[in-house]
Coordinates of C-alpha atoms in Angstrom, one line a residue:
M1 CA 101.1 -60.7 -12.1
S2 CA 98.4 -58.2 -13.0
K3 CA 95.9 -57.2 -15.6
P4 CA 96.2 -53.5 -16.6
A5 CA 94.0 -52.9 -19.6
T6 CA 95.4 -51.8 -23.0
A7 CA 94.2 -50.1 -26.1
L8 CA 96.1 -52.6 -28.2
H9 CA 94.5 -55.9 -28.1
T10 CA 93.2 -59.1 -29.6
V11 CA 90.1 -60.8 -28.2
T12 CA 87.5 -63.4 -29.0
E13 CA 83.9 -62.1 -28.7
H14 CA 82.3 -63.0 -25.4
S15 CA 79.0 -61.2 -25.2
P16 CA 77.6 -60.5 -21.7
P17 CA 73.8 -60.9 -21.1
A18 CA 71.5 -58.2 -22.3
R19 CA 71.0 -56.7 -18.8
V20 CA 74.8 -56.1 -18.5
R21 CA 76.1 -52.8 -19.9
L22 CA 79.6 -53.1 -21.4
L23 CA 81.7 -50.0 -22.1
D24 CA 84.8 -50.2 -24.3
R25 CA 87.1 -47.4 -23.4
R26 CA 90.3 -48.8 -24.9
N27 CA 90.6 -46.2 -27.6
A28 CA 89.1 -43.3 -25.7
H29 CA 92.5 -41.8 -24.7
A30 CA 95.0 -43.9 -26.7
D31 CA 95.9 -44.3 -30.4
P32 CA 96.4 -48.0 -31.2
D33 CA 99.3 -46.9 -33.6
D34 CA 101.0 -45.1 -30.7
E35 CA 100.6 -48.3 -28.6
R36 CA 102.1 -50.4 -31.3
R37 CA 105.1 -48.0 -31.8
A38 CA 105.7 -48.1 -28.0
L39 CA 105.7 -51.9 -28.1
V40 CA 108.2 -52.0 -30.9
A41 CA 110.4 -49.4 -29.3
G42 CA 110.5 -51.5 -26.1
L43 CA 111.7 -54.5 -28.1
F44 CA 114.5 -52.5 -29.6
A45 CA 115.5 -51.0 -26.3
A46 CA 118.5 -52.3 -24.3
P47 CA 117.5 -54.2 -22.4
A48 CA 114.4 -55.1 -24.3
V49 CA 111.1 -54.9 -22.5
I50 CA 107.5 -56.0 -23.0
S51 CA 104.8 -54.5 -20.8
P52 CA 102.9 -57.2 -18.7
K53 CA 99.6 -55.8 -20.0
Y54 CA 100.4 -57.9 -23.2
F55 CA 100.2 -61.1 -21.3
Y56 CA 96.4 -61.1 -21.4
D57 CA 95.2 -62.4 -24.7
D58 CA 92.6 -65.3 -24.5
I59 CA 95.3 -67.9 -23.9
G60 CA 97.1 -65.7 -21.4
C61 CA 93.8 -65.2 -19.4
T62 CA 93.3 -69.0 -19.3
L63 CA 96.9 -69.6 -18.2
F64 CA 96.7 -66.9 -15.5
E65 CA 93.6 -68.6 -14.0
A66 CA 95.6 -71.8 -13.9
I67 CA 98.5 -70.1 -12.1
C68 CA 96.1 -68.9 -9.4
S69 CA 95.4 -72.5 -8.5
L70 CA 99.0 -73.7 -8.4
P71 CA 100.3 -75.0 -5.0
E72 CA 103.4 -72.8 -5.3
Y73 CA 101.3 -69.7 -6.0
Y74 CA 100.1 -68.8 -2.5
P75 CA 98.8 -65.2 -3.1
T76 CA 95.4 -66.1 -4.5
R77 CA 94.4 -68.7 -1.9
T78 CA 95.8 -66.6 0.9
E79 CA 94.0 -63.5 -0.1
R80 CA 90.8 -65.5 -0.5
A81 CA 91.2 -66.9 3.0
I82 CA 91.6 -63.4 4.4
L83 CA 88.5 -62.1 2.6
T84 CA 86.5 -65.1 3.9
T85 CA 87.8 -65.2 7.4
H86 CA 87.5 -61.5 8.0
R87 CA 84.5 -60.8 5.8
D88 CA 82.3 -59.4 8.5
S89 CA 85.0 -57.0 9.7
I90 CA 85.7 -56.0 6.2
V91 CA 82.1 -55.4 5.4
Q92 CA 81.7 -53.3 8.6
A93 CA 84.6 -51.1 7.5
V94 CA 83.5 -50.8 3.9
G95 CA 79.8 -50.4 4.4
T96 CA 76.9 -51.8 2.4
G97 CA 74.7 -50.7 -0.4
R98 CA 77.5 -49.0 -2.3
Q99 CA 78.8 -49.1 -5.9
F100 CA 81.6 -51.7 -6.2
V101 CA 84.3 -51.2 -8.8
D102 CA 86.5 -54.2 -9.4
L103 CA 89.8 -53.1 -10.9
G104 CA 91.4 -56.0 -12.9
A105 CA 88.3 -58.1 -12.3
G106 CA 89.3 -61.1 -14.3
D107 CA 86.9 -63.9 -13.5
C108 CA 85.3 -61.8 -10.7
A109 CA 85.7 -64.7 -8.3
K110 CA 87.1 -62.6 -5.4
A111 CA 84.4 -60.0 -5.7
A112 CA 81.8 -62.8 -5.6
L113 CA 83.1 -63.7 -2.1
L114 CA 82.0 -60.2 -0.9
L115 CA 79.0 -59.3 -2.9
P116 CA 76.4 -61.3 -0.8
A117 CA 77.4 -59.4 2.3
L118 CA 78.1 -56.0 0.7
H119 CA 74.6 -55.8 -0.9
A120 CA 76.2 -53.6 -3.6
R121 CA 73.7 -51.8 -5.7
R122 CA 76.0 -51.7 -8.7
Y123 CA 79.0 -53.9 -9.7
V124 CA 81.5 -52.6 -12.3
A125 CA 84.1 -55.0 -13.6
V126 CA 87.1 -53.3 -15.1
D127 CA 89.7 -55.4 -16.9
I128 CA 92.3 -55.6 -19.7
A129 CA 90.3 -58.4 -21.4
E130 CA 86.7 -58.4 -22.5
A131 CA 87.3 -62.1 -23.0
A132 CA 87.6 -62.4 -19.2
I133 CA 84.8 -60.2 -17.9
G134 CA 82.1 -61.1 -20.5
P135 CA 81.8 -64.7 -19.3
A136 CA 82.3 -63.7 -15.6
L137 CA 79.4 -61.2 -15.7
S138 CA 77.3 -63.8 -17.5
R139 CA 77.8 -66.1 -14.5
L140 CA 77.1 -63.5 -11.9
T141 CA 74.0 -61.8 -13.2
P142 CA 71.5 -64.7 -12.4
V143 CA 73.1 -65.1 -8.9
F144 CA 72.6 -61.5 -7.9
P145 CA 69.4 -60.3 -9.6
R146 CA 69.2 -57.1 -7.6
V147 CA 72.6 -55.9 -8.6
E148 CA 73.2 -53.7 -11.6
F149 CA 76.1 -55.1 -13.5
M150 CA 78.4 -53.2 -15.8
G151 CA 81.8 -54.0 -17.5
V152 CA 84.4 -51.4 -18.5
V153 CA 87.4 -52.3 -20.8
T154 CA 90.0 -49.6 -20.3
D155 CA 93.6 -48.9 -19.5
F156 CA 93.1 -47.8 -15.9
S157 CA 96.9 -48.0 -15.4
R158 CA 97.2 -44.8 -17.5
R159 CA 93.9 -43.1 -16.9
L160 CA 91.1 -44.1 -14.6
D161 CA 88.3 -43.5 -17.1
L162 CA 85.1 -45.4 -16.2
G163 CA 83.0 -43.8 -18.9
G164 CA 80.1 -42.8 -16.6
A165 CA 79.9 -46.3 -15.1
I166 CA 79.6 -44.8 -11.6
D167 CA 77.5 -42.0 -10.2
A168 CA 78.2 -39.5 -7.4
G169 CA 77.2 -41.9 -4.7
P170 CA 79.5 -43.8 -2.4
V171 CA 81.8 -46.3 -4.2
T172 CA 84.2 -49.0 -3.0
F173 CA 87.2 -49.6 -5.3
F174 CA 88.5 -53.2 -5.2
Y175 CA 92.0 -54.0 -6.4
P176 CA 92.9 -57.5 -5.3
G177 CA 95.7 -60.0 -6.2
S178 CA 98.6 -57.6 -5.3
S179 CA 98.3 -56.3 -8.9
I180 CA 99.5 -53.0 -7.6
G181 CA 102.9 -54.7 -7.4
N182 CA 103.3 -54.6 -11.2
F183 CA 103.9 -50.9 -10.9
T184 CA 107.0 -49.2 -9.6
P185 CA 106.4 -47.5 -6.3
D186 CA 106.1 -44.1 -8.0
E187 CA 103.7 -45.5 -10.6
A188 CA 101.7 -47.2 -7.8
L189 CA 101.5 -43.9 -6.0
S190 CA 100.2 -42.2 -9.1
L191 CA 97.5 -44.8 -9.6
L192 CA 96.5 -44.7 -5.9
R193 CA 96.1 -40.9 -6.2
R194 CA 93.8 -41.3 -9.2
V195 CA 91.7 -43.7 -7.2
R196 CA 91.7 -41.3 -4.2
D197 CA 90.5 -38.5 -6.5
L198 CA 87.4 -40.5 -7.3
C199 CA 86.6 -41.3 -3.7
G200 CA 83.9 -39.0 -2.3
P201 CA 82.3 -39.2 1.1
E202 CA 81.9 -42.8 2.4
S203 CA 84.1 -44.1 -0.4
G204 CA 87.4 -46.0 -0.3
L205 CA 89.8 -48.6 -1.7
L206 CA 90.0 -52.3 -0.7
I207 CA 93.3 -53.6 -2.0
G208 CA 95.4 -56.7 -1.6
V209 CA 99.2 -56.6 -1.2
D210 CA 101.8 -59.4 -1.3
T211 CA 104.3 -59.0 1.5
K212 CA 108.1 -59.3 1.5
K213 CA 109.3 -62.8 2.6
D214 CA 111.8 -65.5 2.1
K215 CA 113.5 -65.5 -1.4
A216 CA 113.0 -69.3 -1.8
R217 CA 109.3 -69.0 -1.4
L218 CA 109.0 -66.1 -3.8
D219 CA 111.2 -67.8 -6.4
A220 CA 109.1 -71.0 -6.2
A221 CA 105.8 -69.0 -6.6
Y222 CA 107.0 -67.8 -10.0
N223 CA 108.7 -71.0 -11.1
D224 CA 106.1 -73.7 -10.6
T225 CA 107.0 -77.3 -11.3
L226 CA 104.3 -77.8 -13.9
G227 CA 105.7 -74.9 -16.0
V228 CA 102.4 -73.0 -16.2
T229 CA 104.1 -69.7 -15.3
A230 CA 106.7 -70.4 -17.9
A231 CA 104.0 -71.0 -20.5
F232 CA 102.3 -67.8 -19.5
N233 CA 105.5 -65.8 -19.8
L234 CA 106.4 -67.3 -23.2
N235 CA 102.8 -66.9 -24.6
V236 CA 103.3 -63.1 -24.6
L237 CA 105.5 -63.6 -27.6
N238 CA 102.6 -65.1 -29.5
H239 CA 100.5 -62.1 -28.7
V240 CA 103.3 -59.7 -29.6
N241 CA 103.7 -61.5 -33.0
I242 CA 100.1 -60.5 -33.8
L243 CA 100.2 -57.0 -32.4
A244 CA 103.5 -55.7 -33.8
D245 CA 104.3 -57.7 -37.0
C246 CA 106.9 -60.0 -35.3
D247 CA 108.0 -63.6 -35.9
F248 CA 109.2 -64.6 -32.4
K249 CA 109.5 -68.3 -31.8
P250 CA 108.7 -68.9 -28.2
A251 CA 110.8 -72.1 -28.1
G252 CA 113.9 -70.0 -28.7
F253 CA 113.4 -68.4 -25.3
A254 CA 113.5 -69.6 -21.7
H255 CA 111.4 -68.4 -18.7
V256 CA 113.5 -66.7 -16.0
A257 CA 112.0 -65.4 -12.7
F258 CA 113.6 -64.5 -9.4
Y259 CA 113.2 -62.3 -6.4
E260 CA 115.5 -59.4 -6.1
P261 CA 115.6 -58.5 -2.4
I262 CA 117.4 -55.2 -2.7
K263 CA 114.8 -53.9 -5.1
G264 CA 112.0 -55.7 -3.2
R265 CA 110.5 -57.2 -6.4
V266 CA 110.1 -60.4 -8.4
E267 CA 111.4 -60.0 -11.9
M268 CA 110.3 -62.1 -14.9
H269 CA 112.3 -62.3 -18.1
L270 CA 112.5 -64.2 -21.3
E271 CA 116.1 -65.3 -22.1
S272 CA 117.3 -66.0 -25.6
R273 CA 118.5 -69.6 -25.9
H274 CA 120.8 -68.9 -28.9
L275 CA 121.7 -66.2 -31.4
Q276 CA 118.5 -65.4 -33.3
R277 CA 117.2 -62.8 -35.7
V278 CA 113.6 -61.7 -35.2
R279 CA 111.3 -59.5 -37.3
V280 CA 110.0 -56.8 -35.1
G281 CA 107.7 -54.2 -36.6
G282 CA 109.0 -55.0 -40.1
R283 CA 112.7 -54.6 -39.0
E284 CA 115.3 -57.0 -37.8
R285 CA 116.2 -57.4 -34.2
V286 CA 119.1 -59.6 -33.2
F287 CA 119.0 -61.3 -29.8
V288 CA 122.3 -62.9 -28.7
E289 CA 122.4 -66.0 -26.5
G290 CA 121.6 -65.1 -22.9
E291 CA 120.0 -61.7 -23.8
R292 CA 116.8 -61.1 -21.9
I293 CA 113.5 -59.4 -22.5
H294 CA 112.1 -58.0 -19.3
T295 CA 108.4 -58.8 -19.1
E296 CA 107.2 -58.1 -15.5
N297 CA 108.0 -56.8 -12.1
S298 CA 106.1 -57.7 -9.0
Y299 CA 106.9 -55.5 -6.1
K300 CA 106.4 -56.8 -2.5
Y301 CA 105.7 -54.5 0.5
H302 CA 106.0 -54.7 4.3
P303 CA 102.6 -53.6 5.6
G304 CA 104.1 -50.5 7.0
E305 CA 105.6 -49.6 3.7
F306 CA 102.3 -49.9 1.9
A307 CA 100.5 -48.0 4.6
D308 CA 102.9 -45.1 4.0
L309 CA 102.2 -45.3 0.3
L310 CA 98.5 -45.1 0.9
A311 CA 99.0 -42.1 3.2
S312 CA 101.1 -40.4 0.5
A313 CA 98.2 -40.9 -1.9
G314 CA 95.9 -38.9 0.3
F315 CA 94.1 -41.7 2.2
T316 CA 93.8 -40.8 5.9
E317 CA 92.0 -43.8 7.5
L318 CA 93.5 -47.3 7.1
R319 CA 92.5 -50.8 8.2
V320 CA 94.5 -53.9 7.5
W321 CA 93.8 -57.7 7.7
Q322 CA 96.4 -60.4 7.4
D323 CA 96.7 -64.2 7.5
D324 CA 98.4 -65.7 10.5
A325 CA 101.7 -66.2 8.7
G326 CA 101.7 -62.6 7.4
D327 CA 102.1 -63.7 3.8
F328 CA 99.5 -61.3 2.5
A329 CA 97.7 -58.1 3.5
V330 CA 94.3 -56.6 2.6
F331 CA 93.9 -52.9 3.3
Y332 CA 90.9 -50.7 3.3
A333 CA 91.8 -47.1 2.8
S334 CA 89.4 -44.1 2.9

């Protein structure tokens, strides 16, 4: 699960403190009407598809934070443990006093683990949702009074436009949570190359990656017993209703998630419980019983596979840290 930003959005205002500069780049390179047409086209496709970037309205952000605390969802706590246990080694590899760009920042909690040791001179939170980064930056600014805080709302999955938020000095890009897994390997390579193009001397990428493992554990991670992930998946229909003139009834769909070992990815779908007619963009879309809407992929990588991907993107020096069980990996690439 990840949080690529989008030009098409609905948010509640969450104003950051006065000393935080917030840049909204959502419409800098994308026409909202084009985004809406693409969303509608995806729903009329066979099979139907909704981009995971539409998970993250205000309710979706709250549900995602809850998912990260679930006992079945190991990636968040495992990555946090790696960042804590190996913090000194990571800081030595990354260096101090740099600009720190947090891609898909969310509540900024993982960056907060490193900021005291990194002594970053500037922290840039980049996310899909202003509703997430506004409150997070409000919490961080009094804790780190010497850090310059900025927020950028932009679709970095399409174009890494930070709107002048960083200067020519060294920068560390931070992409935690295995969010890179929401892209196909080819898409991931393209994004990694865009990051590499912005890395000058003494710059690099610190990135978290979920590893391939037993199917039962991966299936459980995306099918928690409390049903939070199911609620998160179904809520995308409420968001789509607002964005694309639809009248989906979430109760008419079921959450489906499973690991596909041949493709090396977890897939999430919404399955129609019965024959139903839905208004989509002012037109009628019929979903038969059992028909699915594909909402997310989450690719998993063996450490060697991801090291090869980083090398293909142009990174030449790699460090990797893992937990004892090998469930998760954190790479620093420069």
